[in-house]
Amino acid sequence: MQLKISLDPRKIVTYLLIGTMFFAVVSVGIQISKYGFGYREDWMKLFNLDRELNFPTWYSALMIGFCAILLKIIAAGKKQQSDRYTKDWQLLSLIFTFLAIDEVLSIHEILIIPEVSEALNLPWFLHSMWVIPGTIFVIWFIKRYSKFFRHLSYTSRRHFFIAAFLYVGGALIMEMVGSYIAEAQGQQHLLYALTANVEEIMEMCGIIVFIYGLLYYLRKWNDKVDVEIIINQ
């Protein structure tokens, strides 16, 4: 049996952007209502970008999971062609699978231990300690994928670079900015809340750009992908 699915990259990105804009506007409105007018209701947590296990979290996780699926499809096609970069695509799929899980479970936040950062006398922007292994991972990733990146077409390199810039800029740079603000002024004020929102919005936009880049790559590489479903007994 062949499963035929028609995907329009521009339409998909448009819908994802509309969803991201919705969550962004609602979340910013919530922060303004909370810190500007003292309006605090439990339902607001469901749309707060700076909270976990709510609608924006699952939205982001599903987008990242979609990236993992697209990468898996590309890796499977590359394996059939005995492509030299098959393992790179496979590893990327595993990385994004972990990122999707982490988006829901916030595994990286285990490393946020105020007592340890104070004992080590770390600068304020490193008080969210997970940014340290996160930065090390980014450096390793750049080194690991430099040759892979160069073999891509100019357009795909541009897509993937913009996606990485937005995602890493949100996940690491804005996290450092947020840590600095939290240590200087605390977390219970509008500036910190808006900074956290910018962080999440940048991550979402980075994933959307990556989705478009992967769909573009698939279309240029093989505009027709046949999916065969095999159910083992």
mmCIF file of N, CA and C in Angstrom, residues 12-73:
data_model
loop_
_atom_site.group_PDB
_atom_site.id
_atom_site.type_symbol
_atom_site.label_atom_id
_atom_site.label_comp_id
_atom_site.label_asym_id
_atom_site.label_seq_id
_atom_site.Cartn_x
_atom_site.Cartn_y
_atom_site.Cartn_z
ATOM 1 N N ILE A 12 2.207 25.179 4.859
ATOM 2 C CA ILE A 12 2.547 24.639 6.173
ATOM 3 C C ILE A 12 3.193 25.707 7.046
ATOM 4 N N VAL A 13 4.165 26.424 6.470
ATOM 5 C CA VAL A 13 4.843 27.483 7.214
ATOM 6 C C VAL A 13 3.872 28.599 7.590
ATOM 7 N N THR A 14 2.973 28.937 6.672
ATOM 8 C CA THR A 14 1.984 29.978 6.961
ATOM 9 C C THR A 14 1.115 29.596 8.155
ATOM 10 N N TYR A 15 0.626 28.357 8.163
ATOM 11 C CA TYR A 15 -0.217 27.889 9.273
ATOM 12 C C TYR A 15 0.568 27.859 10.583
ATOM 13 N N LEU A 16 1.811 27.404 10.519
ATOM 14 C CA LEU A 16 2.638 27.339 11.727
ATOM 15 C C LEU A 16 2.939 28.740 12.261
ATOM 16 N N LEU A 17 3.182 29.680 11.353
ATOM 17 C CA LEU A 17 3.425 31.060 11.776
ATOM 18 C C LEU A 17 2.191 31.677 12.419
ATOM 19 N N ILE A 18 1.020 31.372 11.863
ATOM 20 C CA ILE A 18 -0.225 31.883 12.447
ATOM 21 C C ILE A 18 -0.391 31.337 13.860
ATOM 22 N N GLY A 19 -0.113 30.037 14.038
ATOM 23 C CA GLY A 19 -0.193 29.442 15.369
ATOM 24 C C GLY A 19 0.786 30.074 16.338
ATOM 25 N N THR A 20 2.021 30.311 15.869
ATOM 26 C CA THR A 20 3.042 30.928 16.715
ATOM 27 C C THR A 20 2.656 32.354 17.093
ATOM 28 N N MET A 21 2.151 33.111 16.118
ATOM 29 C CA MET A 21 1.715 34.480 16.386
ATOM 30 C C MET A 21 0.566 34.494 17.392
ATOM 31 N N PHE A 22 -0.343 33.535 17.283
ATOM 32 C CA PHE A 22 -1.454 33.459 18.234
ATOM 33 C C PHE A 22 -0.941 33.267 19.656
ATOM 34 N N PHE A 23 -0.075 32.268 19.842
ATOM 35 C CA PHE A 23 0.456 32.009 21.180
ATOM 36 C C PHE A 23 1.300 33.175 21.687
ATOM 37 N N ALA A 24 2.044 33.825 20.788
ATOM 38 C CA ALA A 24 2.877 34.956 21.184
ATOM 39 C C ALA A 24 2.026 36.122 21.672
ATOM 40 N N VAL A 25 1.001 36.475 20.903
ATOM 41 C CA VAL A 25 0.137 37.610 21.271
ATOM 42 C C VAL A 25 -0.605 37.320 22.568
ATOM 43 N N VAL A 26 -1.138 36.111 22.686
ATOM 44 C CA VAL A 26 -1.880 35.754 23.904
ATOM 45 C C VAL A 26 -0.956 35.763 25.121
ATOM 46 N N SER A 27 0.245 35.197 24.965
ATOM 47 C CA SER A 27 1.173 35.129 26.095
ATOM 48 C C SER A 27 1.632 36.513 26.532
ATOM 49 N N VAL A 28 1.959 37.381 25.566
ATOM 50 C CA VAL A 28 2.363 38.750 25.917
ATOM 51 C C VAL A 28 1.201 39.473 26.597
ATOM 52 N N GLY A 29 -0.014 39.261 26.080
ATOM 53 C CA GLY A 29 -1.185 39.863 26.712
ATOM 54 C C GLY A 29 -1.364 39.397 28.148
ATOM 55 N N ILE A 30 -1.078 38.110 28.374
ATOM 56 C CA ILE A 30 -1.170 37.559 29.724
ATOM 57 C C ILE A 30 -0.172 38.225 30.656
ATOM 58 N N GLN A 31 1.065 38.433 30.170
ATOM 59 C CA GLN A 31 2.085 39.059 31.004
ATOM 60 C C GLN A 31 1.710 40.509 31.354
ATOM 61 N N ILE A 32 1.194 41.212 30.355
ATOM 62 C CA ILE A 32 0.787 42.598 30.608
ATOM 63 C C ILE A 32 -0.374 42.637 31.600
ATOM 64 N N SER A 33 -1.328 41.723 31.445
ATOM 65 C CA SER A 33 -2.462 41.665 32.372
ATOM 66 C C SER A 33 -2.008 41.316 33.785
ATOM 67 N N LYS A 34 -1.033 40.412 33.864
ATOM 68 C CA LYS A 34 -0.552 39.954 35.162
ATOM 69 C C LYS A 34 0.233 41.027 35.903
ATOM 70 N N TYR A 35 1.218 41.619 35.225
ATOM 71 C CA TYR A 35 2.099 42.569 35.901
ATOM 72 C C TYR A 35 1.627 44.011 35.798
ATOM 73 N N GLY A 36 0.779 44.295 34.808
ATOM 74 C CA GLY A 36 0.278 45.658 34.673
ATOM 75 C C GLY A 36 -1.021 45.916 35.397
ATOM 76 N N PHE A 37 -1.866 44.860 35.472
ATOM 77 C CA PHE A 37 -3.190 45.047 36.056
ATOM 78 C C PHE A 37 -3.499 44.072 37.194
ATOM 79 N N GLY A 38 -2.516 43.237 37.528
ATOM 80 C CA GLY A 38 -2.692 42.319 38.647
ATOM 81 C C GLY A 38 -3.710 41.224 38.404
ATOM 82 N N TYR A 39 -3.984 40.912 37.130
ATOM 83 C CA TYR A 39 -4.971 39.885 36.795
ATOM 84 C C TYR A 39 -4.278 38.530 36.763
ATOM 85 N N ARG A 40 -4.576 37.672 37.712
ATOM 86 C CA ARG A 40 -3.920 36.363 37.820
ATOM 87 C C ARG A 40 -4.984 35.271 37.925
ATOM 88 N N GLU A 41 -5.103 34.488 36.876
ATOM 89 C CA GLU A 41 -6.054 33.373 36.865
ATOM 90 C C GLU A 41 -5.316 32.101 36.452
ATOM 91 N N ASP A 42 -5.774 30.970 36.960
ATOM 92 C CA ASP A 42 -5.101 29.705 36.681
ATOM 93 C C ASP A 42 -5.094 29.347 35.193
ATOM 94 N N TRP A 43 -6.165 29.709 34.470
ATOM 95 C CA TRP A 43 -6.237 29.349 33.053
ATOM 96 C C TRP A 43 -5.141 30.010 32.232
ATOM 97 N N MET A 44 -4.596 31.120 32.759
ATOM 98 C CA MET A 44 -3.559 31.835 32.020
ATOM 99 C C MET A 44 -2.292 30.991 31.852
ATOM 100 N N LYS A 45 -2.075 30.064 32.776
ATOM 101 C CA LYS A 45 -0.893 29.209 32.687
ATOM 102 C C LYS A 45 -0.929 28.317 31.449
ATOM 103 N N LEU A 46 -2.137 28.053 30.947
ATOM 104 C CA LEU A 46 -2.271 27.179 29.788
ATOM 105 C C LEU A 46 -1.716 27.801 28.514
ATOM 106 N N PHE A 47 -1.583 29.144 28.485
ATOM 107 C CA PHE A 47 -1.121 29.838 27.273
ATOM 108 C C PHE A 47 0.171 30.624 27.508
ATOM 109 N N ASN A 48 0.745 30.493 28.692
ATOM 110 C CA ASN A 48 1.955 31.236 29.023
ATOM 111 C C ASN A 48 3.166 30.549 28.396
ATOM 112 N N LEU A 49 3.871 31.248 27.525
ATOM 113 C CA LEU A 49 5.036 30.668 26.855
ATOM 114 C C LEU A 49 6.144 30.299 27.834
ATOM 115 N N ASP A 50 6.156 30.918 29.003
ATOM 116 C CA ASP A 50 7.206 30.664 29.985
ATOM 117 C C ASP A 50 6.810 29.572 30.965
ATOM 118 N N ARG A 51 5.790 28.801 30.644
ATOM 119 C CA ARG A 51 5.365 27.679 31.473
ATOM 120 C C ARG A 51 5.559 26.375 30.704
ATOM 121 N N GLU A 52 5.543 25.270 31.446
ATOM 122 C CA GLU A 52 5.720 23.968 30.821
ATOM 123 C C GLU A 52 4.396 23.201 30.815
ATOM 124 N N LEU A 53 4.327 22.159 29.988
ATOM 125 C CA LEU A 53 3.176 21.267 29.902
ATOM 126 C C LEU A 53 1.873 22.028 29.675
ATOM 127 N N ASN A 54 1.907 22.951 28.726
ATOM 128 C CA ASN A 54 0.695 23.671 28.348
ATOM 129 C C ASN A 54 0.580 23.676 26.822
ATOM 130 N N PHE A 55 -0.362 24.432 26.283
ATOM 131 C CA PHE A 55 -0.598 24.421 24.834
ATOM 132 C C PHE A 55 0.634 24.851 24.017
ATOM 133 N N PRO A 56 1.310 25.958 24.360
ATOM 134 C CA PRO A 56 2.500 26.338 23.581
ATOM 135 C C PRO A 56 3.606 25.292 23.633
ATOM 136 N N THR A 57 3.763 24.621 24.791
ATOM 137 C CA THR A 57 4.794 23.595 24.926
ATOM 138 C C THR A 57 4.537 22.434 23.980
ATOM 139 N N TRP A 58 3.304 21.956 23.954
ATOM 140 C CA TRP A 58 2.964 20.838 23.072
ATOM 141 C C TRP A 58 3.036 21.260 21.609
ATOM 142 N N TYR A 59 2.696 22.500 21.326
ATOM 143 C CA TYR A 59 2.785 23.023 19.959
ATOM 144 C C TYR A 59 4.233 22.991 19.482
ATOM 145 N N SER A 60 5.143 23.471 20.319
ATOM 146 C CA SER A 60 6.568 23.462 19.978
ATOM 147 C C SER A 60 7.092 22.042 19.843
ATOM 148 N N ALA A 61 6.691 21.172 20.776
ATOM 149 C CA ALA A 61 7.159 19.787 20.745
ATOM 150 C C ALA A 61 6.713 19.072 19.474
ATOM 151 N N LEU A 62 5.481 19.326 19.045
ATOM 152 C CA LEU A 62 4.977 18.706 17.820
ATOM 153 C C LEU A 62 5.734 19.208 16.591
ATOM 154 N N MET A 63 6.070 20.496 16.569
ATOM 155 C CA MET A 63 6.851 21.028 15.450
ATOM 156 C C MET A 63 8.235 20.395 15.406
ATOM 157 N N ILE A 64 8.872 20.277 16.571
ATOM 158 C CA ILE A 64 10.199 19.660 16.623
ATOM 159 C C ILE A 64 10.110 18.190 16.230
ATOM 160 N N GLY A 65 9.047 17.517 16.698
ATOM 161 C CA GLY A 65 8.838 16.125 16.317
ATOM 162 C C GLY A 65 8.647 15.971 14.814
ATOM 163 N N PHE A 66 7.967 16.935 14.189
ATOM 164 C CA PHE A 66 7.783 16.915 12.739
ATOM 165 C C PHE A 66 9.133 17.026 12.031
ATOM 166 N N CYS A 67 10.028 17.852 12.571
ATOM 167 C CA CYS A 67 11.392 17.953 12.031
ATOM 168 C C CYS A 67 12.083 16.594 12.104
ATOM 169 N N ALA A 68 11.941 15.913 13.250
ATOM 170 C CA ALA A 68 12.571 14.605 13.425
ATOM 171 C C ALA A 68 12.053 13.611 12.391
ATOM 172 N N ILE A 69 10.744 13.657 12.091
ATOM 173 C CA ILE A 69 10.157 12.760 11.097
ATOM 174 C C ILE A 69 10.699 13.066 9.700
ATOM 175 N N LEU A 70 10.750 14.353 9.346
ATOM 176 C CA LEU A 70 11.283 14.736 8.044
ATOM 177 C C LEU A 70 12.741 14.307 7.894
ATOM 178 N N LEU A 71 13.521 14.489 8.952
ATOM 179 C CA LEU A 71 14.921 14.071 8.920
ATOM 180 C C LEU A 71 15.042 12.555 8.775
ATOM 181 N N LYS A 72 14.128 11.832 9.433
ATOM 182 C CA LYS A 72 14.128 10.373 9.322
ATOM 183 C C LYS A 72 13.810 9.943 7.906
ATOM 184 N N ILE A 73 12.872 10.622 7.263
ATOM 185 C CA ILE A 73 12.519 10.310 5.874
ATOM 186 C C ILE A 73 13.704 10.551 4.945
#
